[in-house]
PDB file of C-alpha atoms and ligand atoms in Angstrom:
ATOM      1  CA  UNK E   1       5.198 -19.021 -37.480  1.00  0.00           C
ATOM      2  CA  UNK E   2       5.862 -15.716 -39.284  1.00  0.00           C
ATOM      3  CA  UNK E   3       3.894 -12.603 -38.397  1.00  0.00           C
ATOM      4  CA  UNK E   4       2.239 -12.709 -41.841  1.00  0.00           C
ATOM      5  CA  UNK E   5       1.144 -16.321 -41.297  1.00  0.00           C
ATOM      6  CA  UNK E   6      -0.184 -15.474 -37.831  1.00  0.00           C
ATOM      7  CA  UNK E   7      -2.153 -12.550 -39.210  1.00  0.00           C
ATOM      8  CA  UNK E   8      -3.949 -14.675 -41.825  1.00  0.00           C
ATOM      9  CA  UNK E   9      -5.373 -17.156 -39.329  1.00  0.00           C
ATOM     10  CA  UNK E  10      -6.818 -15.111 -36.513  1.00  0.00           C
ATOM     11  CA  UNK E  11     -10.106 -16.362 -35.073  1.00  0.00           C
ATOM     12  CA  UNK E  12     -11.256 -13.004 -33.606  1.00  0.00           C
ATOM     13  CA  UNK E  13     -12.709  -9.765 -34.979  1.00  0.00           C
ATOM     14  CA  UNK E  14     -12.795  -7.460 -31.954  1.00  0.00           C
ATOM     15  CA  UNK E  15     -10.140  -7.463 -29.247  1.00  0.00           C
ATOM     16  CA  UNK E  16      -9.798  -5.471 -26.012  1.00  0.00           C
ATOM     17  CA  UNK E  17      -6.289  -4.972 -24.657  1.00  0.00           C
ATOM     18  CA  UNK E  18      -5.363  -3.386 -21.323  1.00  0.00           C
ATOM     19  CA  UNK E  19      -1.850  -2.048 -20.819  1.00  0.00           C
ATOM     20  CA  UNK E  20      -1.846  -1.014 -24.482  1.00  0.00           C
ATOM     21  CA  UNK E  21       0.021   2.294 -24.095  1.00  0.00           C
ATOM     22  CA  UNK E  22       3.535   0.780 -24.048  1.00  0.00           C
ATOM     23  CA  UNK E  23       5.503  -2.454 -24.172  1.00  0.00           C
ATOM     24  CA  UNK E  24       3.963  -5.837 -24.906  1.00  0.00           C
ATOM     25  CA  UNK E  25       0.335  -4.614 -24.853  1.00  0.00           C
ATOM     26  CA  UNK E  26       1.101  -1.873 -27.363  1.00  0.00           C
ATOM     27  CA  UNK E  27       2.858  -4.304 -29.726  1.00  0.00           C
ATOM     28  CA  UNK E  28      -0.040  -6.739 -29.512  1.00  0.00           C
ATOM     29  CA  UNK E  29      -2.476  -3.911 -30.311  1.00  0.00           C
ATOM     30  CA  UNK E  30      -0.416  -2.888 -33.357  1.00  0.00           C
ATOM     31  CA  UNK E  31      -0.014  -6.460 -34.606  1.00  0.00           C
ATOM     32  CA  UNK E  32      -3.758  -7.118 -34.404  1.00  0.00           C
ATOM     33  CA  UNK E  33      -4.701  -3.737 -35.898  1.00  0.00           C
ATOM     34  CA  UNK E  34      -2.370  -4.311 -38.861  1.00  0.00           C
ATOM     35  CA  UNK E  35      -4.031  -7.703 -39.355  1.00  0.00           C
ATOM     36  CA  UNK E  36      -7.346  -5.880 -39.822  1.00  0.00           C
ATOM     37  CA  UNK E  37      -8.908  -6.546 -36.429  1.00  0.00           C
ATOM     38  CA  UNK E  38     -10.779  -3.901 -34.461  1.00  0.00           C
ATOM     39  CA  UNK E  39      -8.793  -3.132 -31.312  1.00  0.00           C
ATOM     40  CA  UNK E  40     -10.023  -1.365 -28.175  1.00  0.00           C
ATOM     41  CA  UNK E  41      -6.929  -0.155 -26.334  1.00  0.00           C
ATOM     42  CA  UNK E  42      -6.883   0.738 -22.637  1.00  0.00           C
ATOM     43  CA  UNK E  43      -4.328   2.195 -20.226  1.00  0.00           C
ATOM     44  CA  UNK E  44      -4.270   5.280 -17.984  1.00  0.00           C
ATOM     45  CA  UNK E  45      -2.334   7.568 -20.371  1.00  0.00           C
ATOM     46  CA  UNK E  46      -4.944   8.504 -22.994  1.00  0.00           C
ATOM     47  CA  UNK E  47      -2.439  10.408 -25.143  1.00  0.00           C
ATOM     48  CA  UNK E  48      -0.381   7.222 -25.603  1.00  0.00           C
ATOM     49  CA  UNK E  49      -3.392   5.378 -27.034  1.00  0.00           C
ATOM     50  CA  UNK E  50      -4.298   7.781 -29.827  1.00  0.00           C
ATOM     51  CA  UNK E  51      -2.871   7.901 -33.345  1.00  0.00           C
ATOM     52  CA  UNK E  52      -1.385   4.395 -33.119  1.00  0.00           C
ATOM     53  CA  UNK E  53      -3.378   2.925 -36.035  1.00  0.00           C
ATOM     54  CA  UNK E  54      -6.813   3.594 -37.588  1.00  0.00           C
ATOM     55  CA  UNK E  55      -8.074   0.241 -36.243  1.00  0.00           C
ATOM     56  CA  UNK E  56      -7.041   1.068 -32.669  1.00  0.00           C
ATOM     57  CA  UNK E  57      -9.702   2.846 -30.607  1.00  0.00           C
ATOM     58  CA  UNK E  58      -8.698   4.460 -27.318  1.00  0.00           C
ATOM     59  CA  UNK E  59     -10.585   3.615 -24.127  1.00  0.00           C
ATOM     60  CA  UNK E  60      -8.499   5.159 -21.346  1.00  0.00           C
ATOM     61  CA  UNK E  61      -8.897   3.390 -18.034  1.00  0.00           C
ATOM     62  CA  UNK E  62      -7.404   2.610 -14.651  1.00  0.00           C
ATOM     63  CA  UNK E  63      -7.878  -1.145 -14.202  1.00  0.00           C
ATOM     64  CA  UNK E  64      -8.054  -0.793 -10.406  1.00  0.00           C
ATOM     65  CA  UNK E  65     -11.322   1.158 -10.762  1.00  0.00           C
ATOM     66  CA  UNK E  66     -13.935  -1.610 -10.978  1.00  0.00           C
ATOM     67  CA  UNK E  67     -16.788   0.721 -11.935  1.00  0.00           C
ATOM     68  CA  UNK E  68     -14.735   2.309 -14.726  1.00  0.00           C
ATOM     69  CA  UNK E  69     -13.802  -1.152 -16.023  1.00  0.00           C
ATOM     70  CA  UNK E  70     -17.481  -2.160 -16.159  1.00  0.00           C
ATOM     71  CA  UNK E  71     -18.406   1.068 -17.971  1.00  0.00           C
ATOM     72  CA  UNK E  72     -15.558   0.607 -20.445  1.00  0.00           C
ATOM     73  CA  UNK E  73     -16.512  -2.961 -21.342  1.00  0.00           C
ATOM     74  CA  UNK E  74     -20.127  -1.862 -21.896  1.00  0.00           C
ATOM     75  CA  UNK E  75     -18.971   1.122 -23.971  1.00  0.00           C
ATOM     76  CA  UNK E  76     -16.690  -0.990 -26.198  1.00  0.00           C
ATOM     77  CA  UNK E  77     -19.459  -3.521 -26.819  1.00  0.00           C
ATOM     78  CA  UNK E  78     -21.931  -0.717 -27.620  1.00  0.00           C
ATOM     79  CA  UNK E  79     -19.613   1.423 -29.794  1.00  0.00           C
ATOM     80  CA  UNK E  80     -17.520  -1.247 -31.538  1.00  0.00           C
ATOM     81  CA  UNK E  81     -18.759  -4.849 -31.334  1.00  0.00           C
ATOM     82  CA  UNK E  82     -18.890  -7.772 -28.902  1.00  0.00           C
ATOM     83  CA  UNK E  83     -15.420  -8.453 -27.496  1.00  0.00           C
ATOM     84  CA  UNK E  84     -14.183 -11.787 -28.904  1.00  0.00           C
ATOM     85  CA  UNK E  85     -10.823 -11.717 -27.103  1.00  0.00           C
ATOM     86  CA  UNK E  86      -9.661  -9.717 -24.102  1.00  0.00           C
ATOM     87  CA  UNK E  87      -5.948  -9.559 -23.328  1.00  0.00           C
ATOM     88  CA  UNK E  88      -5.189  -8.133 -19.892  1.00  0.00           C
ATOM     89  CA  UNK E  89      -1.614  -6.871 -20.084  1.00  0.00           C
ATOM     90  CA  UNK E  90      -1.766  -3.942 -17.626  1.00  0.00           C
ATOM     91  CA  UNK E  91       0.908  -4.441 -15.021  1.00  0.00           C
ATOM     92  CA  UNK E  92       3.400  -2.762 -12.729  1.00  0.00           C
ATOM     93  CA  UNK E  93       6.701  -3.972 -11.300  1.00  0.00           C
ATOM     94  CA  UNK E  94       8.836  -2.886  -8.385  1.00  0.00           C
ATOM     95  CA  UNK E  95      11.859  -4.838  -7.162  1.00  0.00           C
ATOM     96  CA  UNK E  96      12.179  -4.923  -3.385  1.00  0.00           C
ATOM     97  CA  UNK E  97      14.600  -6.427  -0.880  1.00  0.00           C
ATOM     98  CA  UNK E  98      13.609  -8.323   2.239  1.00  0.00           C
ATOM     99  CA  UNK E  99      14.321  -5.189   4.322  1.00  0.00           C
ATOM    100  CA  UNK E 100      11.854  -3.072   2.293  1.00  0.00           C
ATOM    101  CA  UNK E 101       8.510  -4.655   3.133  1.00  0.00           C
ATOM    102  CA  UNK E 102       6.087  -1.784   2.563  1.00  0.00           C
ATOM    103  CA  UNK E 103       2.433  -2.920   2.604  1.00  0.00           C
ATOM    104  CA  UNK E 104       1.448  -0.028   0.309  1.00  0.00           C
ATOM    105  CA  UNK E 105       3.743  -1.331  -2.449  1.00  0.00           C
ATOM    106  CA  UNK E 106       2.429  -4.888  -2.113  1.00  0.00           C
ATOM    107  CA  UNK E 107      -1.152  -3.643  -2.176  1.00  0.00           C
ATOM    108  CA  UNK E 108      -0.521  -1.427  -5.189  1.00  0.00           C
ATOM    109  CA  UNK E 109       1.067  -4.217  -7.264  1.00  0.00           C
ATOM    110  CA  UNK E 110      -1.652  -6.679  -6.293  1.00  0.00           C
ATOM    111  CA  UNK E 111      -4.290  -4.048  -7.105  1.00  0.00           C
ATOM    112  CA  UNK E 112      -3.111  -3.504 -10.676  1.00  0.00           C
ATOM    113  CA  UNK E 113      -1.677  -6.897 -11.628  1.00  0.00           C
ATOM    114  CA  UNK E 114      -4.231  -9.187  -9.997  1.00  0.00           C
ATOM    115  CA  UNK E 115      -7.351  -7.229  -9.028  1.00  0.00           C
ATOM    116  CA  UNK E 116      -7.196  -5.414 -12.377  1.00  0.00           C
ATOM    117  CA  UNK E 117      -7.687  -8.752 -14.139  1.00  0.00           C
ATOM    118  CA  UNK E 118     -10.459  -9.770 -11.748  1.00  0.00           C
ATOM    119  CA  UNK E 119     -12.222  -6.441 -12.394  1.00  0.00           C
ATOM    120  CA  UNK E 120     -12.117  -7.126 -16.137  1.00  0.00           C
ATOM    121  CA  UNK E 121     -13.374 -10.691 -15.740  1.00  0.00           C
ATOM    122  CA  UNK E 122     -16.307  -9.513 -13.623  1.00  0.00           C
ATOM    123  CA  UNK E 123     -17.587  -7.522 -16.613  1.00  0.00           C
ATOM    124  CA  UNK E 124     -16.485  -9.760 -19.470  1.00  0.00           C
ATOM    125  CA  UNK E 125     -17.592 -13.189 -18.304  1.00  0.00           C
ATOM    126  CA  UNK E 126     -21.336 -12.427 -17.956  1.00  0.00           C
ATOM    127  CA  UNK E 127     -21.617 -11.130 -21.543  1.00  0.00           C
ATOM    128  CA  UNK E 128     -19.439 -13.916 -22.947  1.00  0.00           C
ATOM    129  CA  UNK E 129     -21.460 -16.496 -21.009  1.00  0.00           C
ATOM    130  CA  UNK E 130     -24.692 -15.223 -22.608  1.00  0.00           C
ATOM    131  CA  UNK E 131     -23.076 -15.490 -26.057  1.00  0.00           C
ATOM    132  CA  UNK E 132     -21.648 -18.931 -25.236  1.00  0.00           C
ATOM    133  CA  UNK E 133     -18.250 -17.890 -26.611  1.00  0.00           C
ATOM    134  CA  UNK E 134     -15.265 -15.676 -25.916  1.00  0.00           C
ATOM    135  CA  UNK E 135     -11.579 -15.803 -25.065  1.00  0.00           C
ATOM    136  CA  UNK E 136      -9.987 -14.194 -22.001  1.00  0.00           C
ATOM    137  CA  UNK E 137      -6.199 -14.049 -21.586  1.00  0.00           C
ATOM    138  CA  UNK E 138      -3.939 -12.343 -19.097  1.00  0.00           C
ATOM    139  CA  UNK E 139      -0.215 -11.768 -18.920  1.00  0.00           C
ATOM    140  CA  UNK E 140       1.321 -13.334 -15.838  1.00  0.00           C
ATOM    141  CA  UNK E 141       5.060 -14.118 -15.934  1.00  0.00           C
ATOM    142  CA  UNK E 142       7.634 -16.851 -15.497  1.00  0.00           C
ATOM    143  CA  UNK E 143       8.288 -14.935 -12.244  1.00  0.00           C
ATOM    144  CA  UNK E 144       5.097 -16.588 -11.000  1.00  0.00           C
ATOM    145  CA  UNK E 145       6.543 -20.102 -11.300  1.00  0.00           C
ATOM    146  CA  UNK E 146       8.672 -19.906  -8.135  1.00  0.00           C
ATOM    147  CA  UNK E 147       9.798 -17.317  -5.588  1.00  0.00           C
ATOM    148  CA  UNK E 148      12.748 -15.227  -6.782  1.00  0.00           C
ATOM    149  CA  UNK E 149      14.981 -12.735  -4.915  1.00  0.00           C
ATOM    150  CA  UNK E 150      13.783  -9.087  -5.121  1.00  0.00           C
ATOM    151  CA  UNK E 151      10.399 -10.255  -6.478  1.00  0.00           C
ATOM    152  CA  UNK E 152       8.501 -10.439  -3.179  1.00  0.00           C
ATOM    153  CA  UNK E 153       5.981  -7.782  -4.233  1.00  0.00           C
ATOM    154  CA  UNK E 154       5.734  -8.739  -7.938  1.00  0.00           C
ATOM    155  CA  UNK E 155       6.128 -12.542  -8.020  1.00  0.00           C
ATOM    156  CA  UNK E 156       3.083 -13.326  -5.844  1.00  0.00           C
ATOM    157  CA  UNK E 157       0.843 -11.240  -8.130  1.00  0.00           C
ATOM    158  CA  UNK E 158       1.956 -13.361 -11.093  1.00  0.00           C
ATOM    159  CA  UNK E 159       1.700 -16.655  -9.186  1.00  0.00           C
ATOM    160  CA  UNK E 160      -1.850 -15.604  -8.263  1.00  0.00           C
ATOM    161  CA  UNK E 161      -2.669 -14.942 -11.927  1.00  0.00           C
ATOM    162  CA  UNK E 162      -1.427 -18.386 -12.988  1.00  0.00           C
ATOM    163  CA  UNK E 163      -3.461 -19.987 -10.204  1.00  0.00           C
ATOM    164  CA  UNK E 164      -6.519 -17.897 -11.163  1.00  0.00           C
ATOM    165  CA  UNK E 165      -6.315 -19.200 -14.730  1.00  0.00           C
ATOM    166  CA  UNK E 166      -6.047 -22.805 -13.504  1.00  0.00           C
ATOM    167  CA  UNK E 167      -9.067 -22.275 -11.227  1.00  0.00           C
ATOM    168  CA  UNK E 168     -11.305 -20.828 -13.935  1.00  0.00           C
ATOM    169  CA  UNK E 169     -10.346 -22.759 -17.069  1.00  0.00           C
ATOM    170  CA  UNK E 170     -12.295 -26.039 -16.609  1.00  0.00           C
ATOM    171  CA  UNK E 171     -15.578 -24.347 -15.641  1.00  0.00           C
ATOM    172  CA  UNK E 172     -15.404 -21.629 -18.297  1.00  0.00           C
ATOM    173  CA  UNK E 173     -14.472 -24.136 -21.004  1.00  0.00           C
ATOM    174  CA  UNK E 174     -17.874 -25.788 -20.429  1.00  0.00           C
ATOM    175  CA  UNK E 175     -19.493 -22.396 -21.032  1.00  0.00           C
ATOM    176  CA  UNK E 176     -17.679 -21.913 -24.346  1.00  0.00           C
ATOM    177  CA  UNK E 177     -15.132 -19.447 -22.930  1.00  0.00           C
ATOM    178  CA  UNK E 178     -11.420 -20.040 -23.525  1.00  0.00           C
ATOM    179  CA  UNK E 179      -8.951 -19.077 -20.775  1.00  0.00           C
ATOM    180  CA  UNK E 180      -5.259 -18.466 -21.491  1.00  0.00           C
ATOM    181  CA  UNK E 181      -2.366 -17.334 -19.332  1.00  0.00           C
ATOM    182  CA  UNK E 182       0.699 -15.797 -20.975  1.00  0.00           C
ATOM    183  CA  UNK E 183       4.027 -16.254 -19.184  1.00  0.00           C
ATOM    184  CA  UNK E 184       6.831 -14.239 -20.783  1.00  0.00           C
ATOM    185  CA  UNK E 185      10.448 -14.253 -19.701  1.00  0.00           C
ATOM    186  CA  UNK E 186      12.381 -10.972 -19.889  1.00  0.00           C
ATOM    187  CA  UNK E 187      11.074  -8.535 -22.514  1.00  0.00           C
ATOM    188  CA  UNK E 188      12.742  -5.186 -23.331  1.00  0.00           C
ATOM    189  CA  UNK E 189      10.018  -2.700 -22.346  1.00  0.00           C
ATOM    190  CA  UNK E 190       9.770   0.356 -20.076  1.00  0.00           C
ATOM    191  CA  UNK E 191       9.092  -2.116 -17.235  1.00  0.00           C
ATOM    192  CA  UNK E 192      12.549  -3.696 -17.459  1.00  0.00           C
ATOM    193  CA  UNK E 193      14.619  -0.737 -18.699  1.00  0.00           C
ATOM    194  CA  UNK E 194      15.984   0.090 -15.221  1.00  0.00           C
ATOM    195  CA  UNK E 195      16.889  -3.494 -14.266  1.00  0.00           C
ATOM    196  CA  UNK E 196      20.492  -3.454 -13.048  1.00  0.00           C
ATOM    197  CA  UNK E 197      21.094  -7.180 -13.519  1.00  0.00           C
ATOM    198  CA  UNK E 198      21.681  -9.347 -16.607  1.00  0.00           C
ATOM    199  CA  UNK E 199      18.394 -10.446 -18.205  1.00  0.00           C
ATOM    200  CA  UNK E 200      18.927 -13.846 -19.855  1.00  0.00           C
ATOM    201  CA  UNK E 201      17.160 -14.544 -23.162  1.00  0.00           C
ATOM    202  CA  UNK E 202      15.889 -10.921 -23.340  1.00  0.00           C
ATOM    203  CA  UNK E 203      13.238 -10.648 -26.052  1.00  0.00           C
ATOM    204  CA  UNK E 204      11.986  -7.651 -28.045  1.00  0.00           C
ATOM    205  CA  UNK E 205       8.336  -6.655 -27.455  1.00  0.00           C
ATOM    206  CA  UNK E 206       7.256  -7.247 -31.081  1.00  0.00           C
ATOM    207  CA  UNK E 207       8.552 -10.822 -30.844  1.00  0.00           C
ATOM    208  CA  UNK E 208       6.729 -11.263 -27.505  1.00  0.00           C
ATOM    209  CA  UNK E 209       3.543  -9.967 -29.173  1.00  0.00           C
ATOM    210  CA  UNK E 210       3.881 -12.410 -32.101  1.00  0.00           C
ATOM    211  CA  UNK E 211       4.503 -15.329 -29.756  1.00  0.00           C
ATOM    212  CA  UNK E 212       1.514 -14.334 -27.643  1.00  0.00           C
ATOM    213  CA  UNK E 213      -0.872 -14.053 -30.580  1.00  0.00           C
ATOM    214  CA  UNK E 214       0.381 -17.277 -32.202  1.00  0.00           C
ATOM    215  CA  UNK E 215      -0.283 -19.169 -28.957  1.00  0.00           C
ATOM    216  CA  UNK E 216      -3.665 -17.574 -28.315  1.00  0.00           C
ATOM    217  CA  UNK E 217      -4.784 -18.240 -31.916  1.00  0.00           C
ATOM    218  CA  UNK E 218      -4.159 -21.939 -31.254  1.00  0.00           C
ATOM    219  CA  UNK E 219      -6.340 -21.706 -28.127  1.00  0.00           C
ATOM    220  CA  UNK E 220      -3.445 -22.707 -25.860  1.00  0.00           C
ATOM    221  CA  UNK E 221      -3.994 -22.568 -22.106  1.00  0.00           C
ATOM    222  CA  UNK E 222      -0.422 -21.487 -21.370  1.00  0.00           C
ATOM    223  CA  UNK E 223       1.609 -19.383 -23.791  1.00  0.00           C
ATOM    224  CA  UNK E 224       5.164 -19.198 -22.436  1.00  0.00           C
ATOM    225  CA  UNK E 225       8.382 -17.928 -24.010  1.00  0.00           C
ATOM    226  CA  UNK E 226      11.288 -17.874 -24.728  1.00  0.00           C
ATOM    227  CA  UNK E 227      11.279 -21.654 -24.942  1.00  0.00           C
ATOM    228  CA  UNK E 228      14.723 -22.384 -23.468  1.00  0.00           C
ATOM    229  CA  UNK E 229      14.313 -19.999 -20.522  1.00  0.00           C
ATOM    230  CA  UNK E 230      10.863 -21.428 -19.783  1.00  0.00           C
ATOM    231  CA  UNK E 231      12.276 -24.980 -19.884  1.00  0.00           C
ATOM    232  CA  UNK E 232      14.999 -24.058 -17.378  1.00  0.00           C
ATOM    233  CA  UNK E 233      12.533 -22.379 -15.031  1.00  0.00           C
ATOM    234  CA  UNK E 234      10.012 -25.213 -15.278  1.00  0.00           C
ATOM    235  CA  UNK E 235      12.795 -27.635 -14.397  1.00  0.00           C
ATOM    236  CA  UNK E 236      13.702 -25.390 -11.425  1.00  0.00           C
ATOM    237  CA  UNK E 237      10.064 -25.548 -10.347  1.00  0.00           C
ATOM    238  CA  UNK E 238      10.412 -29.318  -9.870  1.00  0.00           C
ATOM    239  CA  UNK E 239      13.538 -29.108  -7.695  1.00  0.00           C
ATOM    240  CA  UNK E 240      13.277 -29.833  -3.952  1.00  0.00           C
ATOM    241  CA  UNK E 241      13.518 -26.706  -1.766  1.00  0.00           C
ATOM    242  CA  UNK E 242      17.023 -27.532  -0.451  1.00  0.00           C
ATOM    243  CA  UNK E 243      18.513 -27.690  -3.935  1.00  0.00           C
ATOM    244  CA  UNK E 244      16.465 -24.757  -5.253  1.00  0.00           C
ATOM    245  CA  UNK E 245      17.561 -22.399  -2.459  1.00  0.00           C
ATOM    246  CA  UNK E 246      21.190 -23.557  -2.782  1.00  0.00           C
ATOM    247  CA  UNK E 247      21.161 -22.645  -6.498  1.00  0.00           C
ATOM    248  CA  UNK E 248      19.449 -19.311  -5.815  1.00  0.00           C
ATOM    249  CA  UNK E 249      21.970 -18.342  -3.142  1.00  0.00           C
ATOM    250  CA  UNK E 250      24.954 -19.404  -5.279  1.00  0.00           C
ATOM    251  CA  UNK E 251      23.762 -18.179  -8.683  1.00  0.00           C
ATOM    252  CA  UNK E 252      21.652 -15.109  -7.933  1.00  0.00           C
ATOM    253  CA  UNK E 253      22.424 -13.723  -4.462  1.00  0.00           C
ATOM    254  CA  UNK E 254      26.134 -14.742  -4.623  1.00  0.00           C
TER     255      UNK E 254
HETATM  256  N1  LIG F   1       8.735  -6.841 -19.620  1.00  0.00           N
HETATM  257  C1  LIG F   1       8.922  -8.054 -19.089  1.00  0.00           C
HETATM  258  O1  LIG F   1      10.067  -8.552 -18.981  1.00  0.00           O
HETATM  259  C2  LIG F   1       7.732  -8.866 -18.622  1.00  0.00           C
HETATM  260  C3  LIG F   1       7.939 -10.217 -18.313  1.00  0.00           C
HETATM  261  C4  LIG F   1       6.880 -10.985 -17.884  1.00  0.00           C
HETATM  262  C5  LIG F   1       5.629 -10.412 -17.761  1.00  0.00           C
HETATM  263  N2  LIG F   1       5.450  -9.096 -18.040  1.00  0.00           N
HETATM  264  C6  LIG F   1       4.090  -8.551 -17.891  1.00  0.00           C
HETATM  265  O2  LIG F   1       3.641  -8.106 -19.158  1.00  0.00           O
HETATM  266  C7  LIG F   1       2.681  -7.068 -18.967  1.00  0.00           C
HETATM  267  C8  LIG F   1       3.096  -5.872 -19.824  1.00  0.00           C
HETATM  268  O3  LIG F   1       4.334  -5.376 -19.312  1.00  0.00           O
HETATM  269  P1  LIG F   1       5.367  -4.557 -20.185  1.00  0.00           P
HETATM  270  O4  LIG F   1       6.667  -5.185 -20.010  1.00  0.00           O
HETATM  271  O5  LIG F   1       4.828  -4.346 -21.523  1.00  0.00           O
HETATM  272  O6  LIG F   1       5.415  -3.219 -19.324  1.00  0.00           O
HETATM  273  P2  LIG F   1       5.096  -1.707 -19.650  1.00  0.00           P
HETATM  274  O7  LIG F   1       5.654  -1.311 -20.960  1.00  0.00           O
HETATM  275  O8  LIG F   1       5.486  -0.961 -18.427  1.00  0.00           O
HETATM  276  O9  LIG F   1       3.495  -1.713 -19.809  1.00  0.00           O
HETATM  277  C9  LIG F   1       2.637  -1.745 -18.715  1.00  0.00           C
HETATM  278  C10 LIG F   1       1.285  -1.270 -19.192  1.00  0.00           C
HETATM  279  O10 LIG F   1       0.363  -1.339 -18.107  1.00  0.00           O
HETATM  280  C11 LIG F   1      -0.357  -0.118 -18.062  1.00  0.00           C
HETATM  281  N3  LIG F   1      -0.835   0.112 -16.700  1.00  0.00           N
HETATM  282  C12 LIG F   1      -0.104   0.186 -15.565  1.00  0.00           C
HETATM  283  N4  LIG F   1      -0.909   0.451 -14.523  1.00  0.00           N
HETATM  284  C13 LIG F   1      -2.176   0.532 -15.011  1.00  0.00           C
HETATM  285  C14 LIG F   1      -3.438   0.786 -14.440  1.00  0.00           C
HETATM  286  N5  LIG F   1      -3.584   0.996 -13.123  1.00  0.00           N
HETATM  287  N6  LIG F   1      -4.515   0.787 -15.242  1.00  0.00           N
HETATM  288  C15 LIG F   1      -4.396   0.583 -16.581  1.00  0.00           C
HETATM  289  N7  LIG F   1      -3.231   0.346 -17.179  1.00  0.00           N
HETATM  290  C16 LIG F   1      -2.135   0.317 -16.402  1.00  0.00           C
HETATM  291  C17 LIG F   1       0.647   0.921 -18.543  1.00  0.00           C
HETATM  292  O11 LIG F   1       0.008   2.079 -19.066  1.00  0.00           O
HETATM  293  P3  LIG F   1      -0.289   3.418 -18.267  1.00  0.00           P
HETATM  294  O12 LIG F   1       0.899   3.721 -17.421  1.00  0.00           O
HETATM  295  O13 LIG F   1      -0.535   4.405 -19.375  1.00  0.00           O
HETATM  296  O14 LIG F   1      -1.521   3.147 -17.465  1.00  0.00           O
HETATM  297  C18 LIG F   1       1.298   0.160 -19.677  1.00  0.00           C
HETATM  298  O15 LIG F   1       0.501   0.256 -20.843  1.00  0.00           O
HETATM  299  C19 LIG F   1       2.670  -6.754 -17.466  1.00  0.00           C
HETATM  300  O16 LIG F   1       1.587  -7.435 -16.884  1.00  0.00           O
HETATM  301  C20 LIG F   1       3.976  -7.348 -16.982  1.00  0.00           C
HETATM  302  O17 LIG F   1       3.928  -7.677 -15.617  1.00  0.00           O
HETATM  303  C21 LIG F   1       6.465  -8.299 -18.484  1.00  0.00           C
END
């Protein structure tokens, strides 16, 4: 679907996006703002949230601060309108080797990537439940499908987010709340700019934003892209451990 076609058929009016200062979150904020939606944009760097578009309103925030998240959700609902869709894109990444197990790094990644989403849900779900409608979505990753070398700190945060979505979807659906999990492959953003390995099927962030919004507008549970990379990784997810680890050691660790 073209961006213009996506923009004509959006089922939301007010959207809250975390991780909106750069990368995928920023592109999603711009796409939705250009489509005429009211966008509340959050991230820690306030200066990166201002002047993006007249429809984008800055709500600077650290997602690991539960009290600040609660205040921000209340402020957005008071100052703008009820949040129809929340997209939690805030995330951090750090590659580590097996000889670099630093609990502080693991805790930091889990704090932003996973607990940050839980903090948002704790404030969003009660108000959406009262309204009997709403859509919550978070960006996990294809890195959450199966364990990958160097991803020991990052991968488990994304696997946890996929599992969280599976846990919550059936119950929340009965309450009128849609749950979606977005699983991108490699996207060219500040997060991946220092990667020193080939990134197959690398996608631009505006394309990732369009794919995300097209999937969410259809109410999909999982929005995953690029299609061919996702198919390969989903196939790898079905492989028995012996074969999977043989391929990993031959193809990735070499
Ligand atoms: N790029 C990829 O290849 C790829 C692939 C799969 C999944 N993802 C996921 O997609 C999401 C967006 O990543 P990206 O590639 O767009 O990376 P990015 O450009 O580095 O964006 C990360 C965003 O998260 C925000 N953030 C980080 N820590 C935060 C905190 N404590 N509180 C609030 N905001 C925080 C950053 O803003 P501030 O620094 O201003 O706070 C920034 O806006 C992440 O969840 C990432 O894991 C990315």
